Amino acid sequence: MSFPERIAIASRNPHKLREITRICADWPIEWITVETDPSLPWPDVEETGDTYLENALLKAKGVSSAIAVPALADDSGIEVDALGGAPGARSARYAGPTASDEENLVQLMRAVAGVPGGGRTARYRCLAALAFPDGTERHAEGVCEGTLTSKRRGSGGFGYDPIFQPAGWDNTMAELEPAEKDRISHRGRAFRALRDLIHQD
């Protein structure tokens, strides 16, 4: 499989749009986004799946079908061992269906407040998916292991980044430079694996 000429990014999240186009800057394609082409019939796709893959494919297929070009999407979350893997695929809605990043972050900090430092192991997981109008699909996964800090640190990134400290680092994700974060992050690993998968095909 070769790269298509154009790919739409199935997201309205400006943070995610910037991160994906930065991670995938070496993809030999033209990006279509809700910011560059707002007049296209971008659908509102509900993330009703129980898994990251189901949600990523719902978004990618929904956008690909609506605007008739291949579409790229991801679904990601944070999995906290002390919470049995929660919030997981519900990470974006942890504090409620319309919760903000800040509300979700506060909710998680409260949930692990009584957990000692050694029990705060967690991981970020991302599932990246590419869907074509003819029904073809490809997907890849990326994981970043780490621990949760007791206090938020850093102003970069988004989501749970201020309290997630990647394994082997003294910084939280929110304290890393964008290039450093992309190199080790779950999303960076997932999209690089997807790129390699497309090349292999």
mmCIF file of C-alpha atoms in Angstrom:
data_model
loop_
_atom_site.group_PDB
_atom_site.id
_atom_site.type_symbol
_atom_site.label_atom_id
_atom_site.label_comp_id
_atom_site.label_asym_id
_atom_site.label_seq_id
_atom_site.Cartn_x
_atom_site.Cartn_y
_atom_site.Cartn_z
ATOM 1 C CA MET A 1 0.000 0.000 0.000
ATOM 2 C CA SER A 2 1.326 3.439 -0.871
ATOM 3 C CA PHE A 3 0.417 6.666 0.870
ATOM 4 C CA PRO A 4 -2.694 8.363 -0.530
ATOM 5 C CA GLU A 5 -2.275 11.903 -1.828
ATOM 6 C CA ARG A 6 -4.500 13.388 0.876
ATOM 7 C CA ILE A 7 -5.550 12.292 4.354
ATOM 8 C CA ALA A 8 -8.166 13.895 6.591
ATOM 9 C CA ILE A 9 -7.550 14.003 10.340
ATOM 10 C CA ALA A 10 -10.707 12.945 12.156
ATOM 11 C CA SER A 11 -10.468 15.293 15.125
ATOM 12 C CA ARG A 12 -11.771 18.694 16.189
ATOM 13 C CA ASN A 13 -9.292 18.931 19.067
ATOM 14 C CA PRO A 14 -6.749 21.658 18.187
ATOM 15 C CA HIS A 15 -4.117 20.174 20.543
ATOM 16 C CA LYS A 16 -4.447 16.776 18.883
ATOM 17 C CA LEU A 17 -4.393 18.258 15.357
ATOM 18 C CA ARG A 18 -1.120 20.043 16.105
ATOM 19 C CA GLU A 19 0.414 16.970 17.699
ATOM 20 C CA ILE A 20 -0.569 14.566 14.905
ATOM 21 C CA THR A 21 0.633 16.836 12.085
ATOM 22 C CA ARG A 22 3.886 17.381 13.983
ATOM 23 C CA ILE A 23 4.445 13.654 14.587
ATOM 24 C CA CYS A 24 3.527 12.819 10.988
ATOM 25 C CA ALA A 25 5.420 15.716 9.379
ATOM 26 C CA ASP A 26 7.437 13.273 7.254
ATOM 27 C CA TRP A 27 4.345 11.630 5.713
ATOM 28 C CA PRO A 28 4.342 12.470 1.978
ATOM 29 C CA ILE A 29 0.740 13.639 1.883
ATOM 30 C CA GLU A 30 -1.486 16.723 2.048
ATOM 31 C CA TRP A 31 -3.375 17.058 5.335
ATOM 32 C CA ILE A 32 -7.069 17.962 5.426
ATOM 33 C CA THR A 33 -8.385 19.173 8.782
ATOM 34 C CA VAL A 34 -11.452 20.904 10.132
ATOM 35 C CA GLU A 35 -9.236 23.995 10.487
ATOM 36 C CA THR A 36 -7.869 24.007 6.914
ATOM 37 C CA ASP A 37 -11.121 22.912 5.235
ATOM 38 C CA PRO A 38 -14.019 23.918 7.520
ATOM 39 C CA SER A 39 -16.543 23.925 4.650
ATOM 40 C CA LEU A 40 -16.364 20.133 4.241
ATOM 41 C CA PRO A 41 -19.204 18.085 5.807
ATOM 42 C CA TRP A 42 -17.277 17.026 8.915
ATOM 43 C CA PRO A 43 -19.478 14.655 10.928
ATOM 44 C CA ASP A 44 -19.841 14.630 14.705
ATOM 45 C CA VAL A 45 -18.881 11.065 15.555
ATOM 46 C CA GLU A 46 -19.838 9.756 18.987
ATOM 47 C CA GLU A 47 -17.216 7.600 20.659
ATOM 48 C CA THR A 48 -19.556 4.798 21.667
ATOM 49 C CA GLY A 49 -17.006 1.975 21.480
ATOM 50 C CA ASP A 50 -15.741 0.019 24.464
ATOM 51 C CA THR A 51 -12.139 -0.065 23.230
ATOM 52 C CA TYR A 52 -9.591 2.357 21.807
ATOM 53 C CA LEU A 53 -9.669 0.546 18.464
ATOM 54 C CA GLU A 54 -13.454 0.705 18.195
ATOM 55 C CA ASN A 55 -13.461 4.439 18.893
ATOM 56 C CA ALA A 56 -10.552 5.183 16.546
ATOM 57 C CA LEU A 57 -12.226 3.280 13.714
ATOM 58 C CA LEU A 58 -15.609 4.921 14.391
ATOM 59 C CA LYS A 59 -13.994 8.338 13.912
ATOM 60 C CA ALA A 60 -11.804 7.398 10.941
ATOM 61 C CA LYS A 61 -14.596 5.589 9.084
ATOM 62 C CA GLY A 62 -17.129 8.310 9.851
ATOM 63 C CA VAL A 63 -14.969 11.071 8.425
ATOM 64 C CA SER A 64 -13.719 9.007 5.467
ATOM 65 C CA SER A 65 -17.295 8.172 4.499
ATOM 66 C CA ALA A 66 -18.520 11.757 4.913
ATOM 67 C CA ILE A 67 -15.845 13.522 2.881
ATOM 68 C CA ALA A 68 -14.735 10.649 0.592
ATOM 69 C CA VAL A 69 -11.012 10.674 1.368
ATOM 70 C CA PRO A 70 -8.874 8.423 3.594
ATOM 71 C CA ALA A 71 -9.130 9.526 7.221
ATOM 72 C CA LEU A 72 -6.784 9.200 10.154
ATOM 73 C CA ALA A 73 -7.948 9.012 13.768
ATOM 74 C CA ASP A 74 -6.716 7.916 17.118
ATOM 75 C CA ASP A 75 -8.160 7.064 20.486
ATOM 76 C CA SER A 76 -6.003 7.155 23.535
ATOM 77 C CA GLY A 77 -6.185 7.074 27.278
ATOM 78 C CA ILE A 78 -4.384 6.618 30.531
ATOM 79 C CA GLU A 79 -4.504 3.314 32.392
ATOM 80 C CA VAL A 80 -3.800 3.425 36.134
ATOM 81 C CA ASP A 81 -2.927 0.078 37.703
ATOM 82 C CA ALA A 82 -4.270 1.045 41.140
ATOM 83 C CA LEU A 83 -7.645 1.771 39.495
ATOM 84 C CA GLY A 84 -7.788 -1.547 37.640
ATOM 85 C CA GLY A 85 -6.754 0.077 34.363
ATOM 86 C CA ALA A 86 -9.222 2.966 34.587
ATOM 87 C CA PRO A 87 -9.982 5.436 33.157
ATOM 88 C CA GLY A 88 -8.768 3.668 29.979
ATOM 89 C CA ALA A 89 -10.971 4.189 26.929
ATOM 90 C CA ARG A 90 -13.120 6.573 29.030
ATOM 91 C CA SER A 91 -10.205 8.924 29.738
ATOM 92 C CA ALA A 92 -11.671 11.820 27.741
ATOM 93 C CA ARG A 93 -14.968 11.467 29.632
ATOM 94 C CA TYR A 94 -13.662 10.391 33.052
ATOM 95 C CA ALA A 95 -15.360 13.236 34.942
ATOM 96 C CA GLY A 96 -18.486 13.141 32.764
ATOM 97 C CA PRO A 97 -19.645 13.135 29.122
ATOM 98 C CA THR A 98 -18.775 16.810 28.557
ATOM 99 C CA ALA A 99 -15.842 17.062 30.984
ATOM 100 C CA SER A 100 -12.909 19.344 30.217
ATOM 101 C CA ASP A 101 -9.250 18.290 30.407
ATOM 102 C CA GLU A 102 -9.006 20.139 33.714
ATOM 103 C CA GLU A 103 -12.033 18.381 35.200
ATOM 104 C CA ASN A 104 -10.720 14.968 34.130
ATOM 105 C CA LEU A 105 -7.284 15.722 35.568
ATOM 106 C CA VAL A 106 -8.734 16.796 38.931
ATOM 107 C CA GLN A 107 -10.927 13.689 39.015
ATOM 108 C CA LEU A 108 -7.932 11.408 38.481
ATOM 109 C CA MET A 109 -5.818 13.223 41.064
ATOM 110 C CA ARG A 110 -8.595 12.693 43.602
ATOM 111 C CA ALA A 111 -8.958 9.030 42.646
ATOM 112 C CA VAL A 112 -5.283 8.269 43.359
ATOM 113 C CA ALA A 113 -4.819 10.687 46.281
ATOM 114 C CA GLY A 114 -4.481 7.848 48.817
ATOM 115 C CA VAL A 115 -2.236 5.657 46.674
ATOM 116 C CA PRO A 116 1.455 5.627 47.740
ATOM 117 C CA GLY A 117 4.086 6.620 45.189
ATOM 118 C CA GLY A 118 5.163 3.049 44.476
ATOM 119 C CA GLY A 119 1.627 2.078 43.548
ATOM 120 C CA ARG A 120 1.055 4.872 41.042
ATOM 121 C CA THR A 121 2.220 2.974 37.965
ATOM 122 C CA ALA A 122 0.318 3.875 34.823
ATOM 123 C CA ARG A 123 0.608 3.968 31.079
ATOM 124 C CA TYR A 124 -0.648 6.013 28.189
ATOM 125 C CA ARG A 125 -2.021 3.903 25.339
ATOM 126 C CA CYS A 126 -2.903 5.062 21.817
ATOM 127 C CA LEU A 127 -4.568 3.296 18.927
ATOM 128 C CA ALA A 128 -4.038 5.014 15.560
ATOM 129 C CA ALA A 129 -6.286 4.033 12.649
ATOM 130 C CA LEU A 130 -6.448 4.872 8.953
ATOM 131 C CA ALA A 131 -9.692 4.192 7.080
ATOM 132 C CA PHE A 132 -10.273 4.390 3.328
ATOM 133 C CA PRO A 133 -13.573 5.076 1.519
ATOM 134 C CA ASP A 134 -13.459 1.538 0.035
ATOM 135 C CA GLY A 135 -13.534 -0.001 3.531
ATOM 136 C CA THR A 136 -9.807 -0.778 3.805
ATOM 137 C CA GLU A 137 -8.365 -0.043 7.231
ATOM 138 C CA ARG A 138 -5.030 -0.192 9.010
ATOM 139 C CA HIS A 139 -4.240 0.378 12.671
ATOM 140 C CA ALA A 140 -1.313 0.343 15.107
ATOM 141 C CA GLU A 141 -0.804 0.750 18.842
ATOM 142 C CA GLY A 142 1.672 2.695 20.954
ATOM 143 C CA VAL A 143 2.279 2.562 24.720
ATOM 144 C CA CYS A 144 4.247 4.785 27.084
ATOM 145 C CA GLU A 145 4.853 3.424 30.608
ATOM 146 C CA GLY A 146 5.239 5.716 33.608
ATOM 147 C CA THR A 147 3.957 6.800 36.999
ATOM 148 C CA LEU A 148 1.601 9.464 38.318
ATOM 149 C CA THR A 149 3.024 12.336 40.341
ATOM 150 C CA SER A 150 1.226 13.714 43.403
ATOM 151 C CA LYS A 151 1.366 17.284 42.103
ATOM 152 C CA ARG A 152 0.968 18.680 38.619
ATOM 153 C CA ARG A 153 4.105 19.962 36.928
ATOM 154 C CA GLY A 154 4.630 21.726 33.608
ATOM 155 C CA SER A 155 2.474 23.734 31.259
ATOM 156 C CA GLY A 156 2.968 21.889 27.967
ATOM 157 C CA GLY A 157 0.956 19.087 26.445
ATOM 158 C CA PHE A 158 -2.660 18.481 27.379
ATOM 159 C CA GLY A 159 -4.917 15.984 29.119
ATOM 160 C CA TYR A 160 -3.191 14.153 31.965
ATOM 161 C CA ASP A 161 0.337 15.244 30.922
ATOM 162 C CA PRO A 162 0.987 17.417 34.031
ATOM 163 C CA ILE A 163 0.889 14.371 36.344
ATOM 164 C CA PHE A 164 2.292 11.650 34.054
ATOM 165 C CA GLN A 165 6.020 10.995 34.432
ATOM 166 C CA PRO A 166 7.358 8.676 31.707
ATOM 167 C CA ALA A 167 9.575 5.812 32.830
ATOM 168 C CA GLY A 168 13.237 6.849 32.818
ATOM 169 C CA TRP A 169 12.463 10.571 32.976
ATOM 170 C CA ASP A 170 12.446 13.059 35.871
ATOM 171 C CA ASN A 171 10.031 15.303 33.975
ATOM 172 C CA THR A 172 6.322 14.990 33.461
ATOM 173 C CA MET A 173 4.993 14.904 29.910
ATOM 174 C CA ALA A 174 3.923 18.527 30.377
ATOM 175 C CA GLU A 175 7.536 19.547 31.116
ATOM 176 C CA LEU A 176 9.003 17.972 27.967
ATOM 177 C CA GLU A 177 9.770 19.847 24.777
ATOM 178 C CA PRO A 178 7.385 18.831 21.949
ATOM 179 C CA ALA A 179 10.100 16.899 20.079
ATOM 180 C CA GLU A 180 11.045 15.000 23.250
ATOM 181 C CA LYS A 181 7.434 14.158 23.974
ATOM 182 C CA ASP A 182 6.747 12.985 20.421
ATOM 183 C CA ARG A 183 9.788 10.686 20.525
ATOM 184 C CA ILE A 184 8.585 8.730 23.569
ATOM 185 C CA SER A 185 4.834 9.298 23.678
ATOM 186 C CA HIS A 186 2.142 6.720 23.061
ATOM 187 C CA ARG A 187 0.806 8.801 20.177
ATOM 188 C CA GLY A 188 4.225 9.214 18.590
ATOM 189 C CA ARG A 189 4.858 5.484 18.789
ATOM 190 C CA ALA A 190 1.420 4.581 17.416
ATOM 191 C CA PHE A 191 1.629 6.862 14.377
ATOM 192 C CA ARG A 192 5.193 5.844 13.560
ATOM 193 C CA ALA A 193 4.107 2.184 13.728
ATOM 194 C CA LEU A 194 1.154 2.977 11.451
ATOM 195 C CA ARG A 195 3.463 4.726 8.973
ATOM 196 C CA ASP A 196 5.729 1.665 8.907
ATOM 197 C CA LEU A 197 2.702 -0.589 8.428
ATOM 198 C CA ILE A 198 1.589 1.408 5.385
ATOM 199 C CA HIS A 199 5.124 1.230 3.977
ATOM 200 C CA GLN A 200 5.270 -2.540 4.479
ATOM 201 C CA ASP A 201 2.006 -3.052 2.605
#
